[in-house]
mmCIF file of C-alpha atoms in Angstrom:
data_model
loop_
_atom_site.group_PDB
_atom_site.id
_atom_site.type_symbol
_atom_site.label_atom_id
_atom_site.label_comp_id
_atom_site.label_asym_id
_atom_site.label_seq_id
_atom_site.Cartn_x
_atom_site.Cartn_y
_atom_site.Cartn_z
ATOM 1 C CA UNK A 1 6.532 2.450 10.170
ATOM 2 C CA UNK A 2 6.280 3.471 6.172
ATOM 3 C CA UNK A 3 3.317 3.320 4.077
ATOM 4 C CA UNK A 4 3.232 2.563 0.460
ATOM 5 C CA UNK A 5 0.454 3.702 -1.597
ATOM 6 C CA UNK A 6 -0.208 3.631 -5.503
ATOM 7 C CA UNK A 7 -2.714 2.585 -7.648
ATOM 8 C CA UNK A 8 -2.638 -1.126 -8.438
ATOM 9 C CA UNK A 9 0.308 -1.816 -10.622
ATOM 10 C CA UNK A 10 2.323 1.017 -9.278
ATOM 11 C CA UNK A 11 5.092 -1.511 -7.879
ATOM 12 C CA UNK A 12 4.198 -1.339 -4.119
ATOM 13 C CA UNK A 13 5.000 -5.008 -3.651
ATOM 14 C CA UNK A 14 8.062 -4.981 -5.683
ATOM 15 C CA UNK A 15 9.212 -2.094 -3.887
ATOM 16 C CA UNK A 16 8.297 -2.823 -0.621
ATOM 17 C CA UNK A 17 10.061 -6.200 -0.656
ATOM 18 C CA UNK A 18 13.074 -4.453 -1.986
ATOM 19 C CA UNK A 19 13.099 -2.001 0.903
ATOM 20 C CA UNK A 20 12.424 -4.740 3.087
ATOM 21 C CA UNK A 21 15.561 -6.862 1.855
ATOM 22 C CA UNK A 22 17.704 -3.606 2.249
ATOM 23 C CA UNK A 23 16.502 -2.290 5.598
ATOM 24 C CA UNK A 24 15.715 -5.205 7.675
ATOM 25 C CA UNK A 25 12.079 -4.156 7.939
ATOM 26 C CA UNK A 26 9.179 -6.350 7.649
ATOM 27 C CA UNK A 27 6.926 -5.943 4.316
ATOM 28 C CA UNK A 28 3.390 -6.416 4.854
ATOM 29 C CA UNK A 29 0.759 -6.532 2.057
ATOM 30 C CA UNK A 30 -2.691 -6.019 2.916
ATOM 31 C CA UNK A 31 -3.867 -7.922 -0.647
ATOM 32 C CA UNK A 32 -1.594 -10.342 -0.190
ATOM 33 C CA UNK A 33 -2.569 -11.164 3.438
ATOM 34 C CA UNK A 34 -6.446 -11.030 2.457
ATOM 35 C CA UNK A 35 -5.926 -13.327 -1.018
ATOM 36 C CA UNK A 36 -3.851 -16.278 0.957
ATOM 37 C CA UNK A 37 -6.566 -16.314 3.715
ATOM 38 C CA UNK A 38 -8.837 -17.814 0.619
ATOM 39 C CA UNK A 39 -11.576 -16.320 2.480
ATOM 40 C CA UNK A 40 -12.094 -13.349 0.328
ATOM 41 C CA UNK A 41 -11.831 -14.255 -3.126
ATOM 42 C CA UNK A 42 -15.135 -13.584 -4.127
ATOM 43 C CA UNK A 43 -14.882 -10.253 -3.225
ATOM 44 C CA UNK A 44 -11.425 -9.475 -4.135
ATOM 45 C CA UNK A 45 -11.880 -11.050 -7.792
ATOM 46 C CA UNK A 46 -14.690 -8.688 -8.425
ATOM 47 C CA UNK A 47 -12.531 -5.633 -7.763
ATOM 48 C CA UNK A 48 -14.365 -4.963 -4.497
ATOM 49 C CA UNK A 49 -12.720 -4.341 -1.110
ATOM 50 C CA UNK A 50 -13.318 -6.520 1.898
ATOM 51 C CA UNK A 51 -14.618 -4.641 4.810
ATOM 52 C CA UNK A 52 -12.827 -1.981 6.163
ATOM 53 C CA UNK A 53 -12.928 -3.021 9.832
ATOM 54 C CA UNK A 54 -12.295 -6.642 9.174
ATOM 55 C CA UNK A 55 -9.361 -5.377 7.342
ATOM 56 C CA UNK A 56 -8.080 -3.814 10.254
ATOM 57 C CA UNK A 57 -8.501 -6.551 12.305
ATOM 58 C CA UNK A 58 -6.471 -8.690 10.459
ATOM 59 C CA UNK A 59 -3.936 -6.148 9.359
ATOM 60 C CA UNK A 60 -3.566 -4.860 13.138
ATOM 61 C CA UNK A 61 -3.165 -8.663 14.090
ATOM 62 C CA UNK A 62 -0.110 -8.885 11.435
ATOM 63 C CA UNK A 63 1.475 -5.779 12.409
ATOM 64 C CA UNK A 64 1.345 -6.931 16.272
ATOM 65 C CA UNK A 65 2.799 -9.934 15.293
ATOM 66 C CA UNK A 66 5.833 -8.048 13.384
ATOM 67 C CA UNK A 67 6.210 -5.684 16.635
ATOM 68 C CA UNK A 68 6.244 -8.124 19.047
ATOM 69 C CA UNK A 69 9.466 -9.518 17.011
ATOM 70 C CA UNK A 70 11.375 -6.098 17.565
ATOM 71 C CA UNK A 71 10.765 -5.058 13.846
ATOM 72 C CA UNK A 72 9.874 -2.385 11.778
ATOM 73 C CA UNK A 73 7.234 -2.614 8.980
ATOM 74 C CA UNK A 74 6.684 -0.932 5.370
ATOM 75 C CA UNK A 75 2.811 -1.562 4.697
ATOM 76 C CA UNK A 76 1.644 -2.117 1.308
ATOM 77 C CA UNK A 77 -1.880 -1.248 0.477
ATOM 78 C CA UNK A 78 -2.896 -0.563 4.004
ATOM 79 C CA UNK A 79 -4.968 1.744 4.922
ATOM 80 C CA UNK A 80 -6.958 1.826 1.645
ATOM 81 C CA UNK A 81 -9.566 4.333 2.845
ATOM 82 C CA UNK A 82 -10.860 7.045 5.578
ATOM 83 C CA UNK A 83 -11.698 4.432 8.289
ATOM 84 C CA UNK A 84 -8.748 2.811 7.771
ATOM 85 C CA UNK A 85 -6.631 6.001 7.887
ATOM 86 C CA UNK A 86 -8.649 7.612 10.821
ATOM 87 C CA UNK A 87 -8.158 3.844 12.975
ATOM 88 C CA UNK A 88 -4.432 4.504 11.962
ATOM 89 C CA UNK A 89 -4.516 8.082 12.934
ATOM 90 C CA UNK A 90 -6.172 6.889 16.461
ATOM 91 C CA UNK A 91 -4.119 3.865 17.294
ATOM 92 C CA UNK A 92 -0.358 4.091 15.832
ATOM 93 C CA UNK A 93 0.083 7.563 14.272
ATOM 94 C CA UNK A 94 3.199 8.063 16.364
ATOM 95 C CA UNK A 95 5.300 4.926 14.393
ATOM 96 C CA UNK A 96 4.275 6.076 11.034
ATOM 97 C CA UNK A 97 7.108 7.803 9.563
ATOM 98 C CA UNK A 98 5.962 8.526 6.240
ATOM 99 C CA UNK A 99 3.529 7.623 3.355
ATOM 100 C CA UNK A 100 5.070 7.388 -0.112
ATOM 101 C CA UNK A 101 2.947 7.573 -3.378
ATOM 102 C CA UNK A 102 4.340 5.196 -6.282
ATOM 103 C CA UNK A 103 3.152 7.209 -9.347
ATOM 104 C CA UNK A 104 2.844 5.820 -12.639
ATOM 105 C CA UNK A 105 0.594 6.913 -15.555
ATOM 106 C CA UNK A 106 -2.667 4.906 -15.994
ATOM 107 C CA UNK A 107 -1.979 3.531 -19.692
ATOM 108 C CA UNK A 108 1.530 1.947 -18.016
ATOM 109 C CA UNK A 109 -0.121 0.610 -14.816
ATOM 110 C CA UNK A 110 -3.199 -0.802 -17.664
ATOM 111 C CA UNK A 111 -0.310 -2.923 -19.520
ATOM 112 C CA UNK A 112 1.822 -3.881 -16.245
ATOM 113 C CA UNK A 113 -1.514 -5.427 -14.951
ATOM 114 C CA UNK A 114 -2.505 -7.236 -17.976
ATOM 115 C CA UNK A 115 1.037 -8.495 -18.129
ATOM 116 C CA UNK A 116 1.365 -10.407 -14.734
ATOM 117 C CA UNK A 117 -1.650 -12.314 -15.594
ATOM 118 C CA UNK A 118 -3.257 -12.632 -12.160
ATOM 119 C CA UNK A 119 -7.038 -14.075 -12.578
ATOM 120 C CA UNK A 120 -8.616 -11.068 -11.230
ATOM 121 C CA UNK A 121 -6.765 -8.629 -13.267
ATOM 122 C CA UNK A 122 -9.310 -7.744 -16.283
ATOM 123 C CA UNK A 123 -9.466 -4.124 -17.585
ATOM 124 C CA UNK A 124 -12.974 -3.932 -15.667
ATOM 125 C CA UNK A 125 -11.657 -4.986 -12.517
ATOM 126 C CA UNK A 126 -8.580 -2.941 -13.038
ATOM 127 C CA UNK A 127 -10.447 0.208 -13.733
ATOM 128 C CA UNK A 128 -12.856 -0.406 -10.615
ATOM 129 C CA UNK A 129 -9.877 -0.844 -8.253
ATOM 130 C CA UNK A 130 -8.271 2.529 -9.764
ATOM 131 C CA UNK A 131 -11.326 3.987 -9.327
ATOM 132 C CA UNK A 132 -11.913 2.977 -5.635
ATOM 133 C CA UNK A 133 -8.254 3.935 -4.807
ATOM 134 C CA UNK A 134 -8.261 7.270 -6.251
ATOM 135 C CA UNK A 135 -11.325 8.479 -4.168
ATOM 136 C CA UNK A 136 -9.488 7.446 -0.934
ATOM 137 C CA UNK A 137 -5.628 8.300 -1.414
ATOM 138 C CA UNK A 138 -5.916 11.907 -1.026
ATOM 139 C CA UNK A 139 -8.340 11.421 2.010
ATOM 140 C CA UNK A 140 -5.931 9.160 3.858
ATOM 141 C CA UNK A 141 -3.011 11.591 3.145
ATOM 142 C CA UNK A 142 -5.496 14.431 4.537
ATOM 143 C CA UNK A 143 -6.158 12.395 7.742
ATOM 144 C CA UNK A 144 -2.757 11.146 8.178
ATOM 145 C CA UNK A 145 -1.387 14.429 7.443
ATOM 146 C CA UNK A 146 -3.324 16.388 10.283
ATOM 147 C CA UNK A 147 -1.287 13.970 12.359
ATOM 148 C CA UNK A 148 1.993 15.560 11.142
ATOM 149 C CA UNK A 149 2.723 12.461 8.706
ATOM 150 C CA UNK A 150 4.169 13.568 5.626
ATOM 151 C CA UNK A 151 3.198 12.294 2.373
ATOM 152 C CA UNK A 152 5.815 12.219 -0.947
ATOM 153 C CA UNK A 153 5.183 11.071 -4.180
ATOM 154 C CA UNK A 154 7.931 9.557 -6.235
ATOM 155 C CA UNK A 155 7.988 8.799 -9.907
ATOM 156 C CA UNK A 156 7.349 4.644 -10.433
ATOM 157 C CA UNK A 157 7.958 4.392 -14.415
ATOM 158 C CA UNK A 158 11.200 2.944 -15.146
ATOM 159 C CA UNK A 159 13.018 -0.315 -14.476
ATOM 160 C CA UNK A 160 12.378 -1.426 -10.653
ATOM 161 C CA UNK A 161 16.181 -0.499 -9.841
ATOM 162 C CA UNK A 162 15.337 3.183 -10.931
ATOM 163 C CA UNK A 163 12.189 3.359 -8.717
ATOM 164 C CA UNK A 164 14.284 1.851 -5.978
ATOM 165 C CA UNK A 165 16.607 4.323 -6.165
ATOM 166 C CA UNK A 166 14.307 7.080 -6.085
ATOM 167 C CA UNK A 167 12.425 5.524 -3.053
ATOM 168 C CA UNK A 168 15.660 5.188 -0.959
ATOM 169 C CA UNK A 169 16.510 8.542 -1.639
ATOM 170 C CA UNK A 170 13.382 9.658 -0.314
ATOM 171 C CA UNK A 171 13.394 7.615 2.727
ATOM 172 C CA UNK A 172 17.006 8.916 3.288
ATOM 173 C CA UNK A 173 16.051 12.447 2.765
ATOM 174 C CA UNK A 174 12.727 11.900 5.426
ATOM 175 C CA UNK A 175 15.107 10.649 7.905
ATOM 176 C CA UNK A 176 17.683 13.449 7.394
ATOM 177 C CA UNK A 177 14.891 15.884 8.255
ATOM 178 C CA UNK A 178 13.813 14.623 11.221
#
């Protein structure tokens, strides 16, 4: 299992889908799963997060379905905070290969998010998401790092193909080191 992390607009979904297509893994996006359920629109549209353990329950169910099919995963947007990372550390750390943090400057992220035109992508909501995510990414890396799971940062600027080349090289380097 590979975990993709980064601020909103960093390309996690684009890169996760490209990686899934290239490797046969299954891409699971917490945000997409929660949005598609239709149950959490008010929370998500305000820039806030769905309850930790409810998110864990929903994602654990989705992950279990993929594992039952005998496939490996790429997680996008999960875990989002220390509680979710602790659950992963206690329950599934042995199957997590690495965390890849896609790093993009905030001014570029704001431009990208405004361009995609999602209803919940107002500047106020975007900045709220950035604040929440930044507060949690270091803690997630620390918790999972204590279980021996490496966090690798890649440059998320450039074309999707350029970013994907960096992502693929990072994954190949990690597998060669194991």
